[in-house]
Amino acid sequence: MRQSCKPYRGYVIEVQIESVARHAVSFSGMQRRYAVSWSIYPDDDAVAAVASFPESVDFISEDGAFRYGEKRAQAFIDCTLACESK
C-alpha cells in the first residue's frame, strides 16, 4: 500500500507499507507484520526521488508503520535543510 503524506517543507513524502511473510505470536494468536519504506520527492512535481529508504523495523499495525515512516522522512528533510543552511 502506497500512501502520500501532506507536503512537508517543500517536499512530498510517500510511505509504502507491505505485509511481510513473518508473523508474530501474540496473546490473541498469530499477528501479521508490516514493513515500511519511504521516499521523498520535491514538491514541484519532479519525477525522481530525492531520497528513498527501507526501514529495518517490522510493525504489528499498518498505522504504526505509516506514522514511523512519515516521522523518519520528516526527520531526514529537517536534517537535510539544516545542513544546507550552514
mmCIF file with all atom_site columns, C-alpha atoms in Angstrom:
data_model
loop_
_atom_site.group_PDB
_atom_site.id
_atom_site.type_symbol
_atom_site.label_atom_id
_atom_site.label_alt_id
_atom_site.label_comp_id
_atom_site.label_asym_id
_atom_site.label_entity_id
_atom_site.label_seq_id
_atom_site.pdbx_PDB_ins_code
_atom_site.Cartn_x
_atom_site.Cartn_y
_atom_site.Cartn_z
_atom_site.occupancy
_atom_site.B_iso_or_equiv
_atom_site.pdbx_formal_charge
_atom_site.auth_seq_id
_atom_site.auth_comp_id
_atom_site.auth_asym_id
_atom_site.auth_atom_id
_atom_site.pdbx_PDB_model_num
ATOM 1  C CA . MET A 1 1  ? 0.000  0.000   0.000   1.00 0.00 ? 1  MET A CA 1
ATOM 2  C CA . ARG A 1 2  ? 1.391  3.391   -1.002  1.00 0.00 ? 2  ARG A CA 1
ATOM 3  C CA . GLN A 1 3  ? 0.206  6.485   0.762   1.00 0.00 ? 3  GLN A CA 1
ATOM 4  C CA . SER A 1 4  ? 1.230  10.102  0.297   1.00 0.00 ? 4  SER A CA 1
ATOM 5  C CA . CYS A 1 5  ? 1.522  12.483  3.214   1.00 0.00 ? 5  CYS A CA 1
ATOM 6  C CA . LYS A 1 6  ? 0.713  16.164  3.177   1.00 0.00 ? 6  LYS A CA 1
ATOM 7  C CA . PRO A 1 7  ? 3.575  18.305  1.780   1.00 0.00 ? 7  PRO A CA 1
ATOM 8  C CA . TYR A 1 8  ? 6.322  18.980  4.309   1.00 0.00 ? 8  TYR A CA 1
ATOM 9  C CA . ARG A 1 9  ? 8.774  21.883  3.941   1.00 0.00 ? 9  ARG A CA 1
ATOM 10 C CA . GLY A 1 10 ? 8.715  21.823  0.145   1.00 0.00 ? 10 GLY A CA 1
ATOM 11 C CA . TYR A 1 11 ? 8.758  18.040  -0.239  1.00 0.00 ? 11 TYR A CA 1
ATOM 12 C CA . VAL A 1 12 ? 6.197  15.291  -0.720  1.00 0.00 ? 12 VAL A CA 1
ATOM 13 C CA . ILE A 1 13 ? 6.597  12.141  1.363   1.00 0.00 ? 13 ILE A CA 1
ATOM 14 C CA . GLU A 1 14 ? 5.374  8.796   0.066   1.00 0.00 ? 14 GLU A CA 1
ATOM 15 C CA . VAL A 1 15 ? 5.197  5.891   2.507   1.00 0.00 ? 15 VAL A CA 1
ATOM 16 C CA . GLN A 1 16 ? 4.926  2.298   1.279   1.00 0.00 ? 16 GLN A CA 1
ATOM 17 C CA . ILE A 1 17 ? 3.714  -0.435  3.621   1.00 0.00 ? 17 ILE A CA 1
ATOM 18 C CA . GLU A 1 18 ? 3.952  -4.131  2.761   1.00 0.00 ? 18 GLU A CA 1
ATOM 19 C CA . SER A 1 19 ? 2.836  -7.219  4.603   1.00 0.00 ? 19 SER A CA 1
ATOM 20 C CA . VAL A 1 20 ? 5.851  -9.433  5.298   1.00 0.00 ? 20 VAL A CA 1
ATOM 21 C CA . ALA A 1 21 ? 5.987  -13.219 5.427   1.00 0.00 ? 21 ALA A CA 1
ATOM 22 C CA . ARG A 1 22 ? 6.950  -13.244 9.108   1.00 0.00 ? 22 ARG A CA 1
ATOM 23 C CA . HIS A 1 23 ? 4.193  -13.424 11.686  1.00 0.00 ? 23 HIS A CA 1
ATOM 24 C CA . ALA A 1 24 ? 4.459  -12.586 15.363  1.00 0.00 ? 24 ALA A CA 1
ATOM 25 C CA . VAL A 1 25 ? 2.948  -14.692 18.091  1.00 0.00 ? 25 VAL A CA 1
ATOM 26 C CA . SER A 1 26 ? 0.762  -12.728 20.499  1.00 0.00 ? 26 SER A CA 1
ATOM 27 C CA . PHE A 1 27 ? -1.804 -13.462 23.196  1.00 0.00 ? 27 PHE A CA 1
ATOM 28 C CA . SER A 1 28 ? -4.512 -13.336 20.534  1.00 0.00 ? 28 SER A CA 1
ATOM 29 C CA . GLY A 1 29 ? -2.703 -15.741 18.193  1.00 0.00 ? 29 GLY A CA 1
ATOM 30 C CA . MET A 1 30 ? -0.627 -15.002 15.114  1.00 0.00 ? 30 MET A CA 1
ATOM 31 C CA . GLN A 1 31 ? -0.320 -11.382 14.033  1.00 0.00 ? 31 GLN A CA 1
ATOM 32 C CA . ARG A 1 32 ? 0.642  -10.049 10.662  1.00 0.00 ? 32 ARG A CA 1
ATOM 33 C CA . ARG A 1 33 ? 3.824  -7.951  10.429  1.00 0.00 ? 33 ARG A CA 1
ATOM 34 C CA . TYR A 1 34 ? 4.362  -4.920  8.207   1.00 0.00 ? 34 TYR A CA 1
ATOM 35 C CA . ALA A 1 35 ? 7.488  -3.447  6.647   1.00 0.00 ? 35 ALA A CA 1
ATOM 36 C CA . VAL A 1 36 ? 7.777  0.221   5.742   1.00 0.00 ? 36 VAL A CA 1
ATOM 37 C CA . SER A 1 37 ? 9.822  2.213   3.263   1.00 0.00 ? 37 SER A CA 1
ATOM 38 C CA . TRP A 1 38 ? 9.586  5.876   2.400   1.00 0.00 ? 38 TRP A CA 1
ATOM 39 C CA . SER A 1 39 ? 10.549 8.207   -0.439  1.00 0.00 ? 39 SER A CA 1
ATOM 40 C CA . ILE A 1 40 ? 10.884 11.976  -0.658  1.00 0.00 ? 40 ILE A CA 1
ATOM 41 C CA . TYR A 1 41 ? 10.075 13.977  -3.792  1.00 0.00 ? 41 TYR A CA 1
ATOM 42 C CA . PRO A 1 42 ? 10.391 17.722  -4.464  1.00 0.00 ? 42 PRO A CA 1
ATOM 43 C CA . ASP A 1 43 ? 7.040  19.499  -4.217  1.00 0.00 ? 43 ASP A CA 1
ATOM 44 C CA . ASP A 1 44 ? 7.477  20.858  -7.767  1.00 0.00 ? 44 ASP A CA 1
ATOM 45 C CA . ASP A 1 45 ? 6.236  17.622  -9.396  1.00 0.00 ? 45 ASP A CA 1
ATOM 46 C CA . ALA A 1 46 ? 9.675  16.214  -10.166 1.00 0.00 ? 46 ALA A CA 1
ATOM 47 C CA . VAL A 1 47 ? 9.632  12.512  -11.012 1.00 0.00 ? 47 VAL A CA 1
ATOM 48 C CA . ALA A 1 48 ? 12.927 11.431  -9.426  1.00 0.00 ? 48 ALA A CA 1
ATOM 49 C CA . ALA A 1 49 ? 13.008 10.803  -5.691  1.00 0.00 ? 49 ALA A CA 1
ATOM 50 C CA . VAL A 1 50 ? 15.416 12.884  -3.615  1.00 0.00 ? 50 VAL A CA 1
ATOM 51 C CA . ALA A 1 51 ? 15.783 10.001  -1.148  1.00 0.00 ? 51 ALA A CA 1
ATOM 52 C CA . SER A 1 52 ? 14.272 6.569   -0.665  1.00 0.00 ? 52 SER A CA 1
ATOM 53 C CA . PHE A 1 53 ? 14.908 4.247   2.271   1.00 0.00 ? 53 PHE A CA 1
ATOM 54 C CA . PRO A 1 54 ? 13.576 0.917   3.502   1.00 0.00 ? 54 PRO A CA 1
ATOM 55 C CA . GLU A 1 55 ? 13.405 0.616   7.283   1.00 0.00 ? 55 GLU A CA 1
ATOM 56 C CA . SER A 1 56 ? 14.737 -2.495  9.017   1.00 0.00 ? 56 SER A CA 1
ATOM 57 C CA . VAL A 1 57 ? 11.968 -2.490  11.634  1.00 0.00 ? 57 VAL A CA 1
ATOM 58 C CA . ASP A 1 58 ? 8.754  -4.553  11.411  1.00 0.00 ? 58 ASP A CA 1
ATOM 59 C CA . PHE A 1 59 ? 5.441  -3.323  12.805  1.00 0.00 ? 59 PHE A CA 1
ATOM 60 C CA . ILE A 1 60 ? 2.303  -5.057  14.040  1.00 0.00 ? 60 ILE A CA 1
ATOM 61 C CA . SER A 1 61 ? -0.026 -2.413  12.581  1.00 0.00 ? 61 SER A CA 1
ATOM 62 C CA . GLU A 1 62 ? -0.223 -0.556  9.296   1.00 0.00 ? 62 GLU A CA 1
ATOM 63 C CA . ASP A 1 63 ? -0.934 2.695   11.164  1.00 0.00 ? 63 ASP A CA 1
ATOM 64 C CA . GLY A 1 64 ? 2.192  2.315   13.292  1.00 0.00 ? 64 GLY A CA 1
ATOM 65 C CA . ALA A 1 65 ? 4.289  1.606   10.205  1.00 0.00 ? 65 ALA A CA 1
ATOM 66 C CA . PHE A 1 66 ? 2.850  4.629   8.393   1.00 0.00 ? 66 PHE A CA 1
ATOM 67 C CA . ARG A 1 67 ? 3.445  7.030   11.295  1.00 0.00 ? 67 ARG A CA 1
ATOM 68 C CA . TYR A 1 68 ? 7.015  5.766   11.728  1.00 0.00 ? 68 TYR A CA 1
ATOM 69 C CA . GLY A 1 69 ? 7.805  6.165   8.015   1.00 0.00 ? 69 GLY A CA 1
ATOM 70 C CA . GLU A 1 70 ? 6.318  9.660   7.923   1.00 0.00 ? 70 GLU A CA 1
ATOM 71 C CA . LYS A 1 71 ? 8.274  10.801  11.005  1.00 0.00 ? 71 LYS A CA 1
ATOM 72 C CA . ARG A 1 72 ? 11.558 9.325   9.712   1.00 0.00 ? 72 ARG A CA 1
ATOM 73 C CA . ALA A 1 73 ? 11.104 11.083  6.369   1.00 0.00 ? 73 ALA A CA 1
ATOM 74 C CA . GLN A 1 74 ? 10.347 14.382  8.130   1.00 0.00 ? 74 GLN A CA 1
ATOM 75 C CA . ALA A 1 75 ? 13.478 13.998  10.267  1.00 0.00 ? 75 ALA A CA 1
ATOM 76 C CA . PHE A 1 76 ? 15.534 13.355  7.113   1.00 0.00 ? 76 PHE A CA 1
ATOM 77 C CA . ILE A 1 77 ? 14.129 16.513  5.486   1.00 0.00 ? 77 ILE A CA 1
ATOM 78 C CA . ASP A 1 78 ? 14.830 18.564  8.632   1.00 0.00 ? 78 ASP A CA 1
ATOM 79 C CA . CYS A 1 79 ? 18.444 17.337  8.768   1.00 0.00 ? 79 CYS A CA 1
ATOM 80 C CA . THR A 1 80 ? 18.959 17.977  5.056   1.00 0.00 ? 80 THR A CA 1
ATOM 81 C CA . LEU A 1 81 ? 17.637 21.533  5.324   1.00 0.00 ? 81 LEU A CA 1
ATOM 82 C CA . ALA A 1 82 ? 19.730 22.201  8.447   1.00 0.00 ? 82 ALA A CA 1
ATOM 83 C CA . CYS A 1 83 ? 22.904 21.028  6.677   1.00 0.00 ? 83 CYS A CA 1
ATOM 84 C CA . GLU A 1 84 ? 22.121 23.133  3.594   1.00 0.00 ? 84 GLU A CA 1
ATOM 85 C CA . SER A 1 85 ? 21.743 26.286  5.695   1.00 0.00 ? 85 SER A CA 1
ATOM 86 C CA . LYS A 1 86 ? 25.280 26.019  7.127   1.00 0.00 ? 86 LYS A CA 1
#
